[in-house]
Amino acid sequence: MQSLKHPDLFSERHIGPSESEIHYMLAQLGYESLEAMIQATVPESIRLKHPIQLPNPLHEHEVIHHLKEAAQKNLVFRSYLGMGYHGCITPPVIQRKLLENPGWYTQYTPYQAEIAQGRLEALFYFQTMICDLTGMEIANASLLDEATAAAEAMSLCYGTVGGPQRNRMLISDDCHPQTISVIRTRAKPLDIEIRVEPRKDLKPDSGTFAVLLQYPATDGLVVDPQPDIEAAQEAGALSIVATDLLAMTLLKPPGEMGADIVIGSAQRFGVPMGYGGPHAAFFACRDALKRKMPGRIVGVSRDSRGRPAYRLTLQTREQHIRREKATSNICTAQALLANMAAMYAIFHGPERLRRIGQHVHQMACLLAEGAHRGGHQLVHDSFFDTLRIALHTENADSFLQRAESMGINIRRLDRQTIGIALDETVTQQDLEDLWQLLGADPALLLDHAQGDEYGQAFPATLTRQSQFLTDKVFHAYHSETEMLRYLRRLESKDLSLTNSMIPLGSCTMKLNATIEMLAISWPEIASLHPFVPLAQAQGYQQIFSDLEQWLADITGFHSVSLQPNAGAQGEYAGLLVIKKYLESKGQQHRHICLIPQSAHGTNPASAIMAGMQVVGIRCDDQGNIDLEDLKARVTEHAHELAALMITYPSTHGVFEEKVEEICQLIHDHGGQVYLDGANMNAQVGVCRPGDYGADVCHLNLHKTFCIPHGGGGPGVGPIAVAEHLTPFLPGHSVVPLAGEDRVGPIAAAPWGSASIVTISWVYIRAMGLAGLTQATQVAILSANYIARRLDPFYRVLYRGKHGMVAHECIIDLRSFKRVSVEDVAKRLMDYGFHAPTVSWPVAGTMMIEPTESESQLELDRFCDAMIQIHGEIMTIEAGDTDPNDNLLKNAPHTADMIAAEKWSHPYSREQAGFPVEAQRDHKFWPRVGRIDNVYGDRNPVCSCAGMDAFMEQLAQQGQ
Amino acid sequence: MSSSIPEHLKYAKTHEWVRHEADVAWVGITDHAQAELTELVFVELPEVGKVLEAGQACAVVESVKTASDIYAPMSGEVIEVNTSLMDDPGKVNSDAFGEGWFFKLKVSDPAQMDQLLDASGYAAQVGS
Ligand SMILES: Cc1ncc(COP(=O)(O)O)c(C=O)c1O
């Protein structure tokens, strides 16, 4: 019988190399089949004995149909729930040219700044926008969500003025509830005392290190925060204000009132709610605190031509350098969403933004009128967009029920009180519906609206006087034509997966297939508020439960939490779960976390946040965990051992043979094994952490499961846990999750960055077990193929048994005396490539991860470039060319460098700019020359405010 | 890389140098240390008046890619810091033993001087 299935398989297109290319590559390595290669690479004892339970592959056309069916079970109501999530209008030009554009979403974090000027520029304007709107001096390039931003602010304040004698944080009880709960979770392991009190009772004293206020408050009240800021100052504490960007267009910003830190969410600047995320949170502070700020910061520096260029600055704060002394564990943030918000502000400009702010405020004033007419009482008459209404006779539950029957979600504040938060999507019809609900005659709305001048429902003293968004960028792109071109111009400066492979080790830059991306823009996925009743989110619940089940099967664990919105968050959550489990066994004294030296910086940073003490474990010459050292440390700390954090395959790109023995050793001494699953792309369908002895692992869905990196986020970092840890998975305070033993929430939304888990859902469903397993095999094959081709030129540093690497390989460049690994990274740009991971986990090396999605043609193109560069290096090493004026030291070469009137270099223009013949037809040009890192870090300029002085300085130096 | 190790100074194993005059000790980091760190972009100095224990982390130096603690080589009170490093941390790179000094201590226990390395002892440690 003929198969009734469509002959086309998704996996054949997700996987880059064709059948014949796979055979060719296998032959080069001396293997008959992928299975034979896997047998030689992955230790026998840990390989899967029985296939896991995943559905069969489906044609992508059918997959998307199934997803649509599920999504349609979500009910898209109008949600006026507020709490930091608001309806908004994504300008379609931003939706199509940025959010849905692979030129933007497939970029990686801008570590290679010369080929990342577009997104760096956009993030620089994000920082400028945040500084302007909040009135602060410096802002970072996004955090994960408002609640974690508040928790990060807590840590900064504690690290600055706190200590054992000053360990109390005061929180006004009108902050968003999810913010308060995340802070509580984060405070507990650090022995920080949290006191939540009505604003009038906040009395900072010598034991207080921070005060957190929300302005406007969660229930809409707008009250001057200045007295509380001053009280904090007088007590020697720092003040944190959570705020709302749209409100800032009308209200006096906290920065003008002396606030030390201002945080919040940029979601309502054009980013869909997505049932909780992803959105960009912001974090701004006084300049004096900048070296303690969490997260990435974009600054300017100069390039080799003496021209301004953007780069990430002040990186010594971060986990990849400071490790356990880092200011935070944050790594992946929300770059794509920050860029959307920045573009929303650039597109609208200050005038249109203020008009939007006034419009929303006007709507809220009209709503207040409706409440009056309905006989209800406004609890505060000072508000921006959110009202707290004490209902006249009806109780809140019955009101909410009536609202729901009209397709409207309203917030219940208490038995008799409701909250309604309006936003830019609210129409006349919406207001009429709300009037009707409130018992006012909707027919009179228009009359009233016309009769009324624009009113203001907050004190005149709080009216914003200062200008904002004054830089020319916020005035130049208000027409759609200009915006379209601006977005395209920025995109074209950045190397993304639309240009070439991005072989960053540990980053898994695989295909983000178009079909996987479709659902994020469906209203049923994009337009849900995270706190709607579960009955309205049944589609989401089904998607979550499918995905949780699949991920549990793939990892060999019992259950999964999708809440962590990045890998580092997963680590933190997993360690808290371990801690709580140990506590439940009366083992709360166990606090030592063993971490190999080769671990990713987030590991030690997360362990510290979880209140553990980090003890390092050495690695041996082969790059494996030094078993003797591990045994010694385990014995030494046997009574305090809480956990071991390991990465598998190791960050050195090798399947360690002894992983089971290592896990057993930890268990024998009463500890738990945390597995960093960043390298899961080498394991799916081949082996499972749960089988070889781990107790919990996180996955980076933005690596292994196809969520694009977005130029530095979003991400999803779910944790999978064994049965004994299941009761302790993170809970949530606004949307209660079953179970009493859960650790507190670690992210603002119960299911984190919910909307983008649809991407992984489509991937797994379309690949099926066979496709996923083959993807793993080919990822390993491709890495070994590269290792084989490059080894004669660059030594492959670590290998496992039979000389095989896992899904990535490290090449050693330390033997070159006149050329640095940096030079090679920059020269690759001239060839149109993004460098592999540079100097991590071993300084002076490169780590290459090709993924399964690159064809053999692309792998060869990359290897050819590396080999040709090796020839260039040899000339320099032999002393045949000037050690300071050569192809590598001067790389990357920009178009204007090559077209310059004078050419005095000892190599030709062609060698510089067109090292490969094919580049005559197609060439990606780096837009700036080599960037001066030292200059940028010595003079950090992180928003438009400092640009004039910076440009003057540059001009002087140019003379 | 060759780096100088002046004879008249004393050294801590953690790469600080000390010049002792009466009860005042000048402290900086060695030329070897600055070369290892590469170009400095930021120096955080202790507060004047702070009392330090020998071996206590009391300052931070940062290059683009590293951050390191500086330890007090002797116990004492900080009586002056080289504030010019805030604007020009490059002085530590160009003149580690001179203009790149970090702070002065009023030494509380001069006998600690004997526990520091002399130039040849330090040279042996850094293998030059
Ligand atoms: C080995 C390893 N662990 C942890 C992380 C942290 O993940 P994330 O950036 O999602 O926080 C990464 C990613 O960069 C990684 O490569």
PDB file of N, CA, C and O in Angstrom, chain B residues 49-95:
ATOM      1  N   GLY B  49      41.245  56.400  55.821  1.00  0.00           N
ATOM      2  CA  GLY B  49      40.766  56.207  57.182  1.00  0.00           C
ATOM      3  C   GLY B  49      40.414  54.755  57.471  1.00  0.00           C
ATOM      4  O   GLY B  49      40.255  54.349  58.620  1.00  0.00           O
ATOM      5  N   LYS B  50      40.310  53.963  56.413  1.00  0.00           N
ATOM      6  CA  LYS B  50      39.955  52.560  56.606  1.00  0.00           C
ATOM      7  C   LYS B  50      41.135  51.808  57.233  1.00  0.00           C
ATOM      8  O   LYS B  50      42.281  52.019  56.847  1.00  0.00           O
ATOM      9  N   VAL B  51      40.834  50.968  58.188  1.00  0.00           N
ATOM     10  CA  VAL B  51      41.890  50.186  58.834  1.00  0.00           C
ATOM     11  C   VAL B  51      41.917  48.786  58.225  1.00  0.00           C
ATOM     12  O   VAL B  51      40.904  48.105  58.176  1.00  0.00           O
ATOM     13  N   LEU B  52      43.083  48.415  57.738  1.00  0.00           N
ATOM     14  CA  LEU B  52      43.203  47.150  57.015  1.00  0.00           C
ATOM     15  C   LEU B  52      44.046  46.153  57.797  1.00  0.00           C
ATOM     16  O   LEU B  52      44.982  46.521  58.497  1.00  0.00           O
ATOM     17  N   GLU B  53      43.658  44.903  57.642  1.00  0.00           N
ATOM     18  CA  GLU B  53      44.472  43.803  58.164  1.00  0.00           C
ATOM     19  C   GLU B  53      45.379  43.317  57.036  1.00  0.00           C
ATOM     20  O   GLU B  53      44.937  43.301  55.877  1.00  0.00           O
ATOM     21  N   ALA B  54      46.561  42.883  57.357  1.00  0.00           N
ATOM     22  CA  ALA B  54      47.414  42.308  56.322  1.00  0.00           C
ATOM     23  C   ALA B  54      46.670  41.154  55.656  1.00  0.00           C
ATOM     24  O   ALA B  54      46.042  40.331  56.326  1.00  0.00           O
ATOM     25  N   GLY B  55      46.688  41.134  54.343  1.00  0.00           N
ATOM     26  CA  GLY B  55      46.036  40.047  53.616  1.00  0.00           C
ATOM     27  C   GLY B  55      44.591  40.319  53.248  1.00  0.00           C
ATOM     28  O   GLY B  55      43.969  39.544  52.531  1.00  0.00           O
ATOM     29  N   GLN B  56      44.070  41.459  53.722  1.00  0.00           N
ATOM     30  CA  GLN B  56      42.669  41.783  53.447  1.00  0.00           C
ATOM     31  C   GLN B  56      42.527  42.359  52.039  1.00  0.00           C
ATOM     32  O   GLN B  56      43.332  43.182  51.612  1.00  0.00           O
ATOM     33  N   ALA B  57      41.490  41.939  51.309  1.00  0.00           N
ATOM     34  CA  ALA B  57      41.225  42.520  49.994  1.00  0.00           C
ATOM     35  C   ALA B  57      40.788  43.959  50.199  1.00  0.00           C
ATOM     36  O   ALA B  57      39.900  44.230  51.006  1.00  0.00           O
ATOM     37  N   CYS B  58      41.428  44.905  49.520  1.00  0.00           N
ATOM     38  CA  CYS B  58      41.137  46.305  49.831  1.00  0.00           C
ATOM     39  C   CYS B  58      41.022  47.198  48.614  1.00  0.00           C
ATOM     40  O   CYS B  58      40.666  48.361  48.716  1.00  0.00           O
ATOM     41  N   ALA B  59      41.330  46.674  47.441  1.00  0.00           N
ATOM     42  CA  ALA B  59      41.197  47.483  46.228  1.00  0.00           C
ATOM     43  C   ALA B  59      40.922  46.522  45.085  1.00  0.00           C
ATOM     44  O   ALA B  59      41.098  45.308  45.221  1.00  0.00           O
ATOM     45  N   VAL B  60      40.464  47.090  43.973  1.00  0.00           N
ATOM     46  CA  VAL B  60      40.156  46.265  42.814  1.00  0.00           C
ATOM     47  C   VAL B  60      40.793  46.896  41.579  1.00  0.00           C
ATOM     48  O   VAL B  60      40.775  48.114  41.426  1.00  0.00           O
ATOM     49  N   VAL B  61      41.364  46.076  40.741  1.00  0.00           N
ATOM     50  CA  VAL B  61      41.830  46.583  39.451  1.00  0.00           C
ATOM     51  C   VAL B  61      41.089  45.825  38.347  1.00  0.00           C
ATOM     52  O   VAL B  61      40.835  44.633  38.468  1.00  0.00           O
ATOM     53  N   GLU B  62      40.753  46.548  37.316  1.00  0.00           N
ATOM     54  CA  GLU B  62      40.037  45.920  36.215  1.00  0.00           C
ATOM     55  C   GLU B  62      40.696  46.251  34.882  1.00  0.00           C
ATOM     56  O   GLU B  62      41.070  47.395  34.634  1.00  0.00           O
ATOM     57  N   SER B  63      40.834  45.222  34.061  1.00  0.00           N
ATOM     58  CA  SER B  63      41.157  45.469  32.659  1.00  0.00           C
ATOM     59  C   SER B  63      39.883  45.136  31.892  1.00  0.00           C
ATOM     60  O   SER B  63      38.832  44.948  32.481  1.00  0.00           O
ATOM     61  N   VAL B  64      39.963  45.092  30.564  1.00  0.00           N
ATOM     62  CA  VAL B  64      38.751  44.814  29.808  1.00  0.00           C
ATOM     63  C   VAL B  64      38.207  43.429  30.155  1.00  0.00           C
ATOM     64  O   VAL B  64      37.011  43.221  30.265  1.00  0.00           O
ATOM     65  N   LYS B  65      39.137  42.486  30.377  1.00  0.00           N
ATOM     66  CA  LYS B  65      38.686  41.107  30.515  1.00  0.00           C
ATOM     67  C   LYS B  65      38.871  40.487  31.891  1.00  0.00           C
ATOM     68  O   LYS B  65      38.507  39.340  32.104  1.00  0.00           O
ATOM     69  N   THR B  66      39.477  41.220  32.803  1.00  0.00           N
ATOM     70  CA  THR B  66      39.666  40.638  34.127  1.00  0.00           C
ATOM     71  C   THR B  66      39.373  41.655  35.217  1.00  0.00           C
ATOM     72  O   THR B  66      39.417  42.862  34.978  1.00  0.00           O
ATOM     73  N   ALA B  67      39.106  41.130  36.367  1.00  0.00           N
ATOM     74  CA  ALA B  67      38.991  41.965  37.550  1.00  0.00           C
ATOM     75  C   ALA B  67      39.747  41.237  38.652  1.00  0.00           C
ATOM     76  O   ALA B  67      39.600  40.028  38.800  1.00  0.00           O
ATOM     77  N   SER B  68      40.590  41.944  39.382  1.00  0.00           N
ATOM     78  CA  SER B  68      41.369  41.291  40.441  1.00  0.00           C
ATOM     79  C   SER B  68      41.342  42.114  41.706  1.00  0.00           C
ATOM     80  O   SER B  68      41.317  43.344  41.658  1.00  0.00           O
ATOM     81  N   ASP B  69      41.378  41.406  42.802  1.00  0.00           N
ATOM     82  CA  ASP B  69      41.478  42.076  44.093  1.00  0.00           C
ATOM     83  C   ASP B  69      42.933  42.398  44.395  1.00  0.00           C
ATOM     84  O   ASP B  69      43.837  41.657  44.022  1.00  0.00           O
ATOM     85  N   ILE B  70      43.125  43.489  45.101  1.00  0.00           N
ATOM     86  CA  ILE B  70      44.443  43.856  45.615  1.00  0.00           C
ATOM     87  C   ILE B  70      44.374  43.673  47.129  1.00  0.00           C
ATOM     88  O   ILE B  70      43.392  44.088  47.756  1.00  0.00           O
ATOM     89  N   TYR B  71      45.407  43.050  47.692  1.00  0.00           N
ATOM     90  CA  TYR B  71      45.388  42.752  49.127  1.00  0.00           C
ATOM     91  C   TYR B  71      46.347  43.665  49.876  1.00  0.00           C
ATOM     92  O   TYR B  71      47.418  44.008  49.366  1.00  0.00           O
ATOM     93  N   ALA B  72      45.971  44.026  51.086  1.00  0.00           N
ATOM     94  CA  ALA B  72      46.852  44.852  51.908  1.00  0.00           C
ATOM     95  C   ALA B  72      48.074  44.019  52.295  1.00  0.00           C
ATOM     96  O   ALA B  72      47.922  42.960  52.904  1.00  0.00           O
ATOM     97  N   PRO B  73      49.276  44.461  51.947  1.00  0.00           N
ATOM     98  CA  PRO B  73      50.463  43.666  52.283  1.00  0.00           C
ATOM     99  C   PRO B  73      50.805  43.752  53.769  1.00  0.00           C
ATOM    100  O   PRO B  73      51.492  42.890  54.305  1.00  0.00           O
ATOM    101  N   MET B  74      50.336  44.816  54.426  1.00  0.00           N
ATOM    102  CA  MET B  74      50.612  44.975  55.854  1.00  0.00           C
ATOM    103  C   MET B  74      49.352  45.541  56.514  1.00  0.00           C
ATOM    104  O   MET B  74      48.498  46.103  55.844  1.00  0.00           O
ATOM    105  N   SER B  75      49.291  45.427  57.816  1.00  0.00           N
ATOM    106  CA  SER B  75      48.149  46.009  58.529  1.00  0.00           C
ATOM    107  C   SER B  75      48.385  47.494  58.751  1.00  0.00           C
ATOM    108  O   SER B  75      49.537  47.929  58.887  1.00  0.00           O
ATOM    109  N   GLY B  76      47.313  48.244  58.790  1.00  0.00           N
ATOM    110  CA  GLY B  76      47.467  49.659  59.058  1.00  0.00           C
ATOM    111  C   GLY B  76      46.278  50.450  58.571  1.00  0.00           C
ATOM    112  O   GLY B  76      45.313  49.889  58.037  1.00  0.00           O
ATOM    113  N   GLU B  77      46.382  51.791  58.772  1.00  0.00           N
ATOM    114  CA  GLU B  77      45.280  52.656  58.378  1.00  0.00           C
ATOM    115  C   GLU B  77      45.636  53.344  57.071  1.00  0.00           C
ATOM    116  O   GLU B  77      46.766  53.807  56.879  1.00  0.00           O
ATOM    117  N   VAL B  78      44.657  53.404  56.176  1.00  0.00           N
ATOM    118  CA  VAL B  78      44.878  54.088  54.904  1.00  0.00           C
ATOM    119  C   VAL B  78      44.928  55.582  55.177  1.00  0.00           C
ATOM    120  O   VAL B  78      43.972  56.158  55.714  1.00  0.00           O
ATOM    121  N   ILE B  79      46.065  56.224  54.826  1.00  0.00           N
ATOM    122  CA  ILE B  79      46.133  57.664  55.099  1.00  0.00           C
ATOM    123  C   ILE B  79      46.082  58.508  53.829  1.00  0.00           C
ATOM    124  O   ILE B  79      45.807  59.695  53.868  1.00  0.00           O
ATOM    125  N   GLU B  80      46.320  57.884  52.708  1.00  0.00           N
ATOM    126  CA  GLU B  80      46.204  58.640  51.453  1.00  0.00           C
ATOM    127  C   GLU B  80      46.012  57.638  50.331  1.00  0.00           C
ATOM    128  O   GLU B  80      46.556  56.527  50.374  1.00  0.00           O
ATOM    129  N   VAL B  81      45.227  58.031  49.308  1.00  0.00           N
ATOM    130  CA  VAL B  81      45.101  57.166  48.135  1.00  0.00           C
ATOM    131  C   VAL B  81      45.453  57.980  46.897  1.00  0.00           C
ATOM    132  O   VAL B  81      45.328  59.201  46.888  1.00  0.00           O
ATOM    133  N   ASN B  82      45.901  57.290  45.887  1.00  0.00           N
ATOM    134  CA  ASN B  82      46.325  57.965  44.658  1.00  0.00           C
ATOM    135  C   ASN B  82      45.107  58.195  43.767  1.00  0.00           C
ATOM    136  O   ASN B  82      44.797  57.399  42.879  1.00  0.00           O
ATOM    137  N   THR B  83      44.407  59.296  44.038  1.00  0.00           N
ATOM    138  CA  THR B  83      43.146  59.538  43.333  1.00  0.00           C
ATOM    139  C   THR B  83      43.348  59.753  41.830  1.00  0.00           C
ATOM    140  O   THR B  83      42.414  59.609  41.059  1.00  0.00           O
ATOM    141  N   SER B  84      44.574  60.078  41.433  1.00  0.00           N
ATOM    142  CA  SER B  84      44.784  60.317  39.999  1.00  0.00           C
ATOM    143  C   SER B  84      44.581  59.040  39.187  1.00  0.00           C
ATOM    144  O   SER B  84      44.376  59.096  37.978  1.00  0.00           O
ATOM    145  N   LEU B  85      44.597  57.896  39.862  1.00  0.00           N
ATOM    146  CA  LEU B  85      44.363  56.642  39.132  1.00  0.00           C
ATOM    147  C   LEU B  85      42.921  56.520  38.650  1.00  0.00           C
ATOM    148  O   LEU B  85      42.626  55.780  37.720  1.00  0.00           O
ATOM    149  N   MET B  86      42.033  57.243  39.312  1.00  0.00           N
ATOM    150  CA  MET B  86      40.625  57.177  38.903  1.00  0.00           C
ATOM    151  C   MET B  86      40.475  57.689  37.472  1.00  0.00           C
ATOM    152  O   MET B  86      39.747  57.111  36.674  1.00  0.00           O
ATOM    153  N   ASP B  87      41.166  58.774  37.176  1.00  0.00           N
ATOM    154  CA  ASP B  87      41.072  59.336  35.831  1.00  0.00           C
ATOM    155  C   ASP B  87      42.015  58.667  34.859  1.00  0.00           C
ATOM    156  O   ASP B  87      41.778  58.633  33.665  1.00  0.00           O
ATOM    157  N   ASP B  88      43.117  58.162  35.376  1.00  0.00           N
ATOM    158  CA  ASP B  88      44.128  57.627  34.479  1.00  0.00           C
ATOM    159  C   ASP B  88      44.720  56.319  35.020  1.00  0.00           C
ATOM    160  O   ASP B  88      45.865  56.281  35.466  1.00  0.00           O
ATOM    161  N   PRO B  89      43.917  55.267  34.956  1.00  0.00           N
ATOM    162  CA  PRO B  89      44.419  53.988  35.478  1.00  0.00           C
ATOM    163  C   PRO B  89      45.631  53.482  34.686  1.00  0.00           C
ATOM    164  O   PRO B  89      46.381  52.634  35.171  1.00  0.00           O
ATOM    165  N   GLY B  90      45.825  54.024  33.484  1.00  0.00           N
ATOM    166  CA  GLY B  90      46.954  53.620  32.657  1.00  0.00           C
ATOM    167  C   GLY B  90      48.304  53.892  33.316  1.00  0.00           C
ATOM    168  O   GLY B  90      49.318  53.298  32.946  1.00  0.00           O
ATOM    169  N   LYS B  91      48.311  54.776  34.316  1.00  0.00           N
ATOM    170  CA  LYS B  91      49.558  55.052  35.046  1.00  0.00           C
ATOM    171  C   LYS B  91      50.122  53.791  35.681  1.00  0.00           C
ATOM    172  O   LYS B  91      51.326  53.652  35.836  1.00  0.00           O
ATOM    173  N   VAL B  92      49.231  52.903  36.076  1.00  0.00           N
ATOM    174  CA  VAL B  92      49.699  51.658  36.686  1.00  0.00           C
ATOM    175  C   VAL B  92      50.468  50.838  35.648  1.00  0.00           C
ATOM    176  O   VAL B  92      51.470  50.205  35.953  1.00  0.00           O
ATOM    177  N   ASN B  93      50.015  50.897  34.405  1.00  0.00           N
ATOM    178  CA  ASN B  93      50.704  50.170  33.346  1.00  0.00           C
ATOM    179  C   ASN B  93      52.033  50.832  32.975  1.00  0.00           C
ATOM    180  O   ASN B  93      53.041  50.158  32.770  1.00  0.00           O
ATOM    181  N   SER B  94      52.021  52.158  32.948  1.00  0.00           N
ATOM    182  CA  SER B  94      53.229  52.822  32.455  1.00  0.00           C
ATOM    183  C   SER B  94      54.283  53.005  33.540  1.00  0.00           C
ATOM    184  O   SER B  94      55.468  53.068  33.253  1.00  0.00           O
ATOM    185  N   ASP B  95      53.866  53.053  34.793  1.00  0.00           N
ATOM    186  CA  ASP B  95      54.832  53.320  35.859  1.00  0.00           C
ATOM    187  C   ASP B  95      54.362  52.672  37.163  1.00  0.00           C
ATOM    188  O   ASP B  95      53.983  53.351  38.110  1.00  0.00           O
TER     189      ASP B  95
END
